[in-house]
Amino acid sequence: MKKTILATAVLTASCMSYADYQFEVAGVIGQGEIEAGNNSVDTDSYGIGGEFHFQQVDTSKGPLAEAAFLDKSSFVDFLYTSTELDLPGADDTDTFGFGGRFVTATNLIIEADYSEADDGTNDADSVRVGIGTYLNDTTDVVVSYQADSEDGGDDVDTLNAAVHGVNALMQGASLAYDASLSYIDTDDDDGFGIDVGATYYFNNALGIGVTAGVAEIGDIETDSFTVEGSFFPMPELELAAWYFNDNTDDGNVDFESDGFMFGAAFRF
């Protein structure tokens, strides 16, 4: 049965036409669990977001999920998320962010993002700026600086270098990849982070990806793992699902969070 469903999805995707777009709106819902030592709590979350491109995005250059990247599109975006802990009297954590990516005629890339979060007790905000270039029509590299601050917590400064690429394979398939290296500096310690990921596109509408990351800052070690899938049943509609798992060990208590997210995006 599972093979039949996958075969149907592949066949449907391979027969679809292209549809350029300029605006995308998306929504996600999810459930998860946070564990700290022997204690655990369930979480429910949802989010909405949007992306406006300054010009129509040409979707004929490769996987639909990579259309904006392959077309070197400039855009602005926003995102709002809310996470609820399954505890009596617990406040929701609300996060709002906006930003943009701008690509010049000479392939120069300029990025900027801002986000703030409020859990009912403390506020946190993050500012990120980046600059980079397209190495060729299907590969870019961006160097960015990010400053994070939280009420009652450490300030964190991160310098990151990241590369993203999409390679065409045989019979309409493609492979996208990501890799990044970060230097992380806090009030008390410094450290590093490494992230890698890859997505295999069976065709321009169906892809399955895996990402993994590790970081070490003083006595704190973290690792993360994500599996995700994306499918366009029609050129204007994307359906996505992913599983995530994050672990943090501060030398005293192990923290783990995992869960599933489901989303949909509509383009027009």
Short mmCIF file of C-alpha atoms in Angstrom, two decimals:
data_model
loop_
_atom_site.label_atom_id
_atom_site.label_comp_id
_atom_site.label_asym_id
_atom_site.label_seq_id
_atom_site.Cartn_x
_atom_site.Cartn_y
_atom_site.Cartn_z
CA MET A 1 0.00 0.00 0.00
CA LYS A 2 2.78 2.45 0.91
CA LYS A 3 4.56 1.67 -2.37
CA THR A 4 1.34 2.31 -4.29
CA ILE A 5 0.85 5.70 -2.62
CA LEU A 6 4.46 6.72 -3.32
CA ALA A 7 4.21 5.58 -6.94
CA THR A 8 1.00 7.58 -7.39
CA ALA A 9 2.66 10.70 -5.93
CA VAL A 10 5.66 10.32 -8.23
CA LEU A 11 3.47 9.83 -11.30
CA THR A 12 1.24 12.79 -10.44
CA ALA A 13 4.23 15.05 -9.84
CA SER A 14 5.96 14.07 -13.07
CA CYS A 15 2.93 15.07 -15.15
CA MET A 16 2.38 18.57 -13.76
CA SER A 17 3.03 21.87 -15.49
CA TYR A 18 4.81 24.92 -14.12
CA ALA A 19 3.19 28.01 -12.59
CA ASP A 20 5.18 31.13 -11.81
CA TYR A 21 4.31 32.99 -8.60
CA GLN A 22 5.08 36.16 -6.66
CA PHE A 23 3.51 35.61 -3.22
CA GLU A 24 3.48 32.59 -0.94
CA VAL A 25 1.49 32.10 2.27
CA ALA A 26 2.03 29.12 4.58
CA GLY A 27 0.68 27.56 7.76
CA VAL A 28 2.01 24.84 10.08
CA ILE A 29 0.74 22.86 13.07
CA GLY A 30 2.62 20.45 15.29
CA GLN A 31 2.84 18.43 18.46
CA GLY A 32 5.89 17.51 20.48
CA GLU A 33 7.39 16.66 23.85
CA ILE A 34 10.07 18.29 25.99
CA GLU A 35 11.99 16.17 28.51
CA ALA A 36 14.29 17.47 31.24
CA GLY A 37 15.76 14.67 33.32
CA ASN A 38 12.81 12.59 34.55
CA ASN A 39 10.24 15.30 33.80
CA SER A 40 8.37 15.80 30.53
CA VAL A 41 5.67 18.01 29.07
CA ASP A 42 3.72 17.90 25.82
CA THR A 43 3.60 20.87 23.45
CA ASP A 44 1.22 22.11 20.77
CA SER A 45 2.28 24.68 18.21
CA TYR A 46 1.11 26.50 15.12
CA GLY A 47 2.50 29.14 12.81
CA ILE A 48 1.74 31.30 9.79
CA GLY A 49 4.10 32.98 7.38
CA GLY A 50 4.35 34.75 4.07
CA GLU A 51 6.86 35.64 1.38
CA PHE A 52 6.60 38.43 -1.20
CA HIS A 53 8.93 38.41 -4.20
CA PHE A 54 9.75 41.62 -6.02
CA GLN A 55 9.33 39.88 -9.38
CA GLN A 56 7.58 36.76 -10.65
CA VAL A 57 9.51 33.60 -9.73
CA ASP A 58 10.31 31.33 -12.67
CA THR A 59 9.53 27.77 -11.50
CA SER A 60 10.82 25.93 -14.59
CA LYS A 61 14.50 25.71 -13.56
CA GLY A 62 14.33 22.74 -11.18
CA PRO A 63 12.53 21.49 -8.05
CA LEU A 64 9.53 23.66 -7.15
CA ALA A 65 10.75 23.86 -3.55
CA GLU A 66 14.00 25.42 -4.83
CA ALA A 67 12.38 27.80 -7.35
CA ALA A 68 13.19 31.08 -5.56
CA PHE A 69 16.81 30.04 -5.02
CA LEU A 70 17.34 28.88 -8.59
CA ASP A 71 15.72 32.03 -10.00
CA LYS A 72 17.93 34.24 -7.76
CA SER A 73 14.79 35.91 -6.46
CA SER A 74 14.73 38.88 -4.08
CA PHE A 75 12.01 38.84 -1.42
CA VAL A 76 10.78 39.92 2.00
CA ASP A 77 9.10 37.54 4.44
CA PHE A 78 7.44 37.27 7.85
CA LEU A 79 6.67 34.49 10.34
CA TYR A 80 4.55 34.13 13.49
CA THR A 81 4.59 31.03 15.70
CA SER A 82 2.99 30.11 19.01
CA THR A 83 3.87 27.16 21.26
CA GLU A 84 1.71 26.02 24.18
CA LEU A 85 2.97 23.87 27.06
CA ASP A 86 0.51 21.30 28.40
CA LEU A 87 0.82 22.63 31.96
CA PRO A 88 -1.82 24.39 34.09
CA GLY A 89 -1.32 28.16 33.97
CA ALA A 90 1.63 27.98 31.56
CA ASP A 91 2.04 30.91 29.17
CA ASP A 92 2.37 30.45 25.43
CA THR A 93 5.66 31.31 23.76
CA ASP A 94 4.97 33.65 20.85
CA THR A 95 7.59 34.45 18.22
CA PHE A 96 7.39 37.02 15.43
CA GLY A 97 9.99 37.64 12.79
CA PHE A 98 10.56 39.33 9.46
CA GLY A 99 13.42 39.68 7.02
CA GLY A 100 14.52 39.57 3.44
CA ARG A 101 17.01 38.40 0.86
CA PHE A 102 18.18 40.64 -1.95
CA VAL A 103 20.11 39.49 -5.01
CA THR A 104 21.74 42.06 -7.31
CA ALA A 105 22.41 41.82 -11.04
CA THR A 106 26.04 40.95 -10.20
CA ASN A 107 24.92 37.96 -8.03
CA LEU A 108 25.69 39.73 -4.75
CA ILE A 109 23.44 38.45 -1.93
CA ILE A 110 22.37 40.61 1.03
CA GLU A 111 20.28 39.10 3.84
CA ALA A 112 18.74 40.58 7.00
CA ASP A 113 16.40 39.09 9.62
CA TYR A 114 14.89 40.14 12.95
CA SER A 115 12.82 38.09 15.41
CA GLU A 116 11.53 38.45 18.95
CA ALA A 117 10.03 35.91 21.34
CA ASP A 118 7.93 36.30 24.50
CA ASP A 119 7.16 33.43 26.88
CA GLY A 120 5.15 35.56 29.32
CA THR A 121 8.12 36.02 31.66
CA ASN A 122 11.16 36.83 29.54
CA ASP A 123 11.70 38.44 26.16
CA ALA A 124 14.34 37.47 23.64
CA ASP A 125 15.34 39.02 20.35
CA SER A 126 17.62 38.10 17.47
CA VAL A 127 19.20 40.16 14.69
CA ARG A 128 21.01 38.62 11.73
CA VAL A 129 22.76 40.13 8.71
CA GLY A 130 24.50 38.29 5.91
CA ILE A 131 26.37 38.86 2.69
CA GLY A 132 27.32 36.39 -0.02
CA THR A 133 27.30 35.53 -3.69
CA TYR A 134 26.20 32.94 -6.21
CA LEU A 135 29.24 30.88 -7.19
CA ASN A 136 27.27 29.69 -10.22
CA ASP A 137 23.61 29.42 -11.19
CA THR A 138 22.95 26.59 -8.71
CA THR A 139 25.29 27.27 -5.76
CA ASP A 140 25.66 30.12 -3.29
CA VAL A 141 27.72 30.93 -0.21
CA VAL A 142 26.67 33.37 2.53
CA VAL A 143 28.59 34.64 5.57
CA SER A 144 26.38 36.00 8.35
CA TYR A 145 26.55 37.52 11.82
CA GLN A 146 23.76 36.96 14.37
CA ALA A 147 23.25 38.57 17.80
CA ASP A 148 20.84 36.95 20.29
CA SER A 149 19.87 38.43 23.64
CA GLU A 150 17.46 37.29 26.35
CA ASP A 151 16.22 38.86 29.57
CA GLY A 152 18.23 37.35 32.42
CA GLY A 153 20.31 35.22 30.04
CA ASP A 154 23.58 35.30 28.16
CA ASP A 155 24.09 37.30 25.00
CA VAL A 156 25.12 35.06 22.11
CA ASP A 157 27.04 36.16 19.02
CA THR A 158 27.33 33.79 16.06
CA LEU A 159 29.49 34.05 12.95
CA ASN A 160 28.37 31.58 10.30
CA ALA A 161 29.48 30.52 6.82
CA ALA A 162 26.98 28.49 4.79
CA VAL A 163 26.79 26.97 1.32
CA HIS A 164 23.68 25.77 -0.52
CA GLY A 165 23.49 24.03 -3.88
CA VAL A 166 21.19 22.10 -6.19
CA ASN A 167 22.62 19.52 -8.61
CA ALA A 168 20.61 18.01 -11.45
CA LEU A 169 20.75 14.21 -11.71
CA MET A 170 19.52 11.72 -14.27
CA GLN A 171 15.87 11.23 -15.30
CA GLY A 172 14.62 14.50 -13.81
CA ALA A 173 15.93 13.93 -10.28
CA SER A 174 17.93 16.50 -8.29
CA LEU A 175 20.01 16.63 -5.12
CA ALA A 176 20.10 19.74 -2.92
CA TYR A 177 22.65 20.11 -0.16
CA ASP A 178 23.52 22.46 2.70
CA ALA A 179 26.58 22.80 4.91
CA SER A 180 27.49 25.43 7.48
CA LEU A 181 30.15 26.14 10.09
CA SER A 182 29.60 28.54 13.00
CA TYR A 183 31.73 30.22 15.64
CA ILE A 184 29.60 30.90 18.74
CA ASP A 185 30.54 33.34 21.52
CA THR A 186 28.60 33.76 24.78
CA ASP A 187 29.22 35.86 27.90
CA ASP A 188 31.05 32.94 29.56
CA ASP A 189 32.29 30.57 26.85
CA ASP A 190 32.76 30.14 23.14
CA GLY A 191 32.40 27.19 20.82
CA PHE A 192 31.40 25.96 17.39
CA GLY A 193 28.50 24.50 15.44
CA ILE A 194 28.35 22.29 12.34
CA ASP A 195 25.22 21.61 10.27
CA VAL A 196 24.80 19.48 7.15
CA GLY A 197 21.78 18.44 5.14
CA ALA A 198 20.62 16.98 1.85
CA THR A 199 17.32 16.64 -0.01
CA TYR A 200 16.73 14.13 -2.79
CA TYR A 201 14.12 15.25 -5.31
CA PHE A 202 12.59 12.35 -7.22
CA ASN A 203 11.29 14.97 -9.65
CA ASN A 204 10.48 18.68 -9.48
CA ALA A 205 7.55 18.14 -7.10
CA LEU A 206 8.56 15.45 -4.59
CA GLY A 207 11.52 15.57 -2.21
CA ILE A 208 12.72 13.89 0.98
CA GLY A 209 15.48 15.41 3.09
CA VAL A 210 17.61 14.89 6.19
CA THR A 211 19.52 17.48 8.23
CA ALA A 212 21.80 17.05 11.24
CA GLY A 213 23.78 19.40 13.44
CA VAL A 214 26.09 19.46 16.45
CA ALA A 215 27.34 22.30 18.64
CA GLU A 216 29.65 22.61 21.63
CA ILE A 217 29.91 25.69 23.84
CA GLY A 218 31.96 25.20 27.00
CA ASP A 219 30.37 22.31 28.91
CA ILE A 220 27.17 22.42 26.84
CA GLU A 221 26.78 19.99 23.96
CA THR A 222 23.83 19.86 21.57
CA ASP A 223 22.81 17.72 18.63
CA SER A 224 19.82 17.87 16.31
CA PHE A 225 18.25 15.70 13.63
CA THR A 226 15.39 16.36 11.20
CA VAL A 227 13.66 14.28 8.51
CA GLU A 228 11.29 16.08 6.16
CA GLY A 229 9.24 15.56 3.05
CA SER A 230 7.75 18.00 0.54
CA PHE A 231 5.17 17.32 -2.19
CA PHE A 232 3.43 19.60 -4.69
CA PRO A 233 0.15 17.94 -5.77
CA MET A 234 -0.26 20.99 -8.02
CA PRO A 235 2.25 23.76 -8.87
CA GLU A 236 0.54 26.27 -6.56
CA LEU A 237 0.25 24.02 -3.48
CA GLU A 238 2.97 22.49 -1.31
CA LEU A 239 2.33 19.92 1.41
CA ALA A 240 5.11 19.22 3.91
CA ALA A 241 5.77 17.11 7.00
CA TRP A 242 8.81 16.69 9.20
CA TYR A 243 10.07 15.03 12.37
CA PHE A 244 12.61 16.79 14.59
CA ASN A 245 14.75 15.74 17.56
CA ASP A 246 17.00 18.07 19.58
CA ASN A 247 19.21 17.11 22.54
CA THR A 248 21.17 19.32 24.95
CA ASP A 249 23.53 18.19 27.71
CA ASP A 250 24.79 20.90 30.08
CA GLY A 251 26.73 18.49 32.29
CA ASN A 252 23.95 18.27 34.87
CA VAL A 253 20.64 17.63 33.13
CA ASP A 254 19.83 16.23 29.69
CA PHE A 255 17.19 18.13 27.73
CA GLU A 256 15.41 16.54 24.77
CA SER A 257 12.65 17.82 22.52
CA ASP A 258 11.05 16.02 19.61
CA GLY A 259 7.86 16.11 17.61
CA PHE A 260 6.08 16.22 14.28
CA MET A 261 5.10 19.22 12.17
CA PHE A 262 2.70 19.42 9.23
CA GLY A 263 2.39 22.35 6.87
CA ALA A 264 0.91 23.67 3.65
CA ALA A 265 1.86 26.61 1.44
CA PHE A 266 -0.07 28.25 -1.38
CA ARG A 267 1.53 30.29 -4.14
CA PHE A 268 -0.07 32.87 -6.39
#
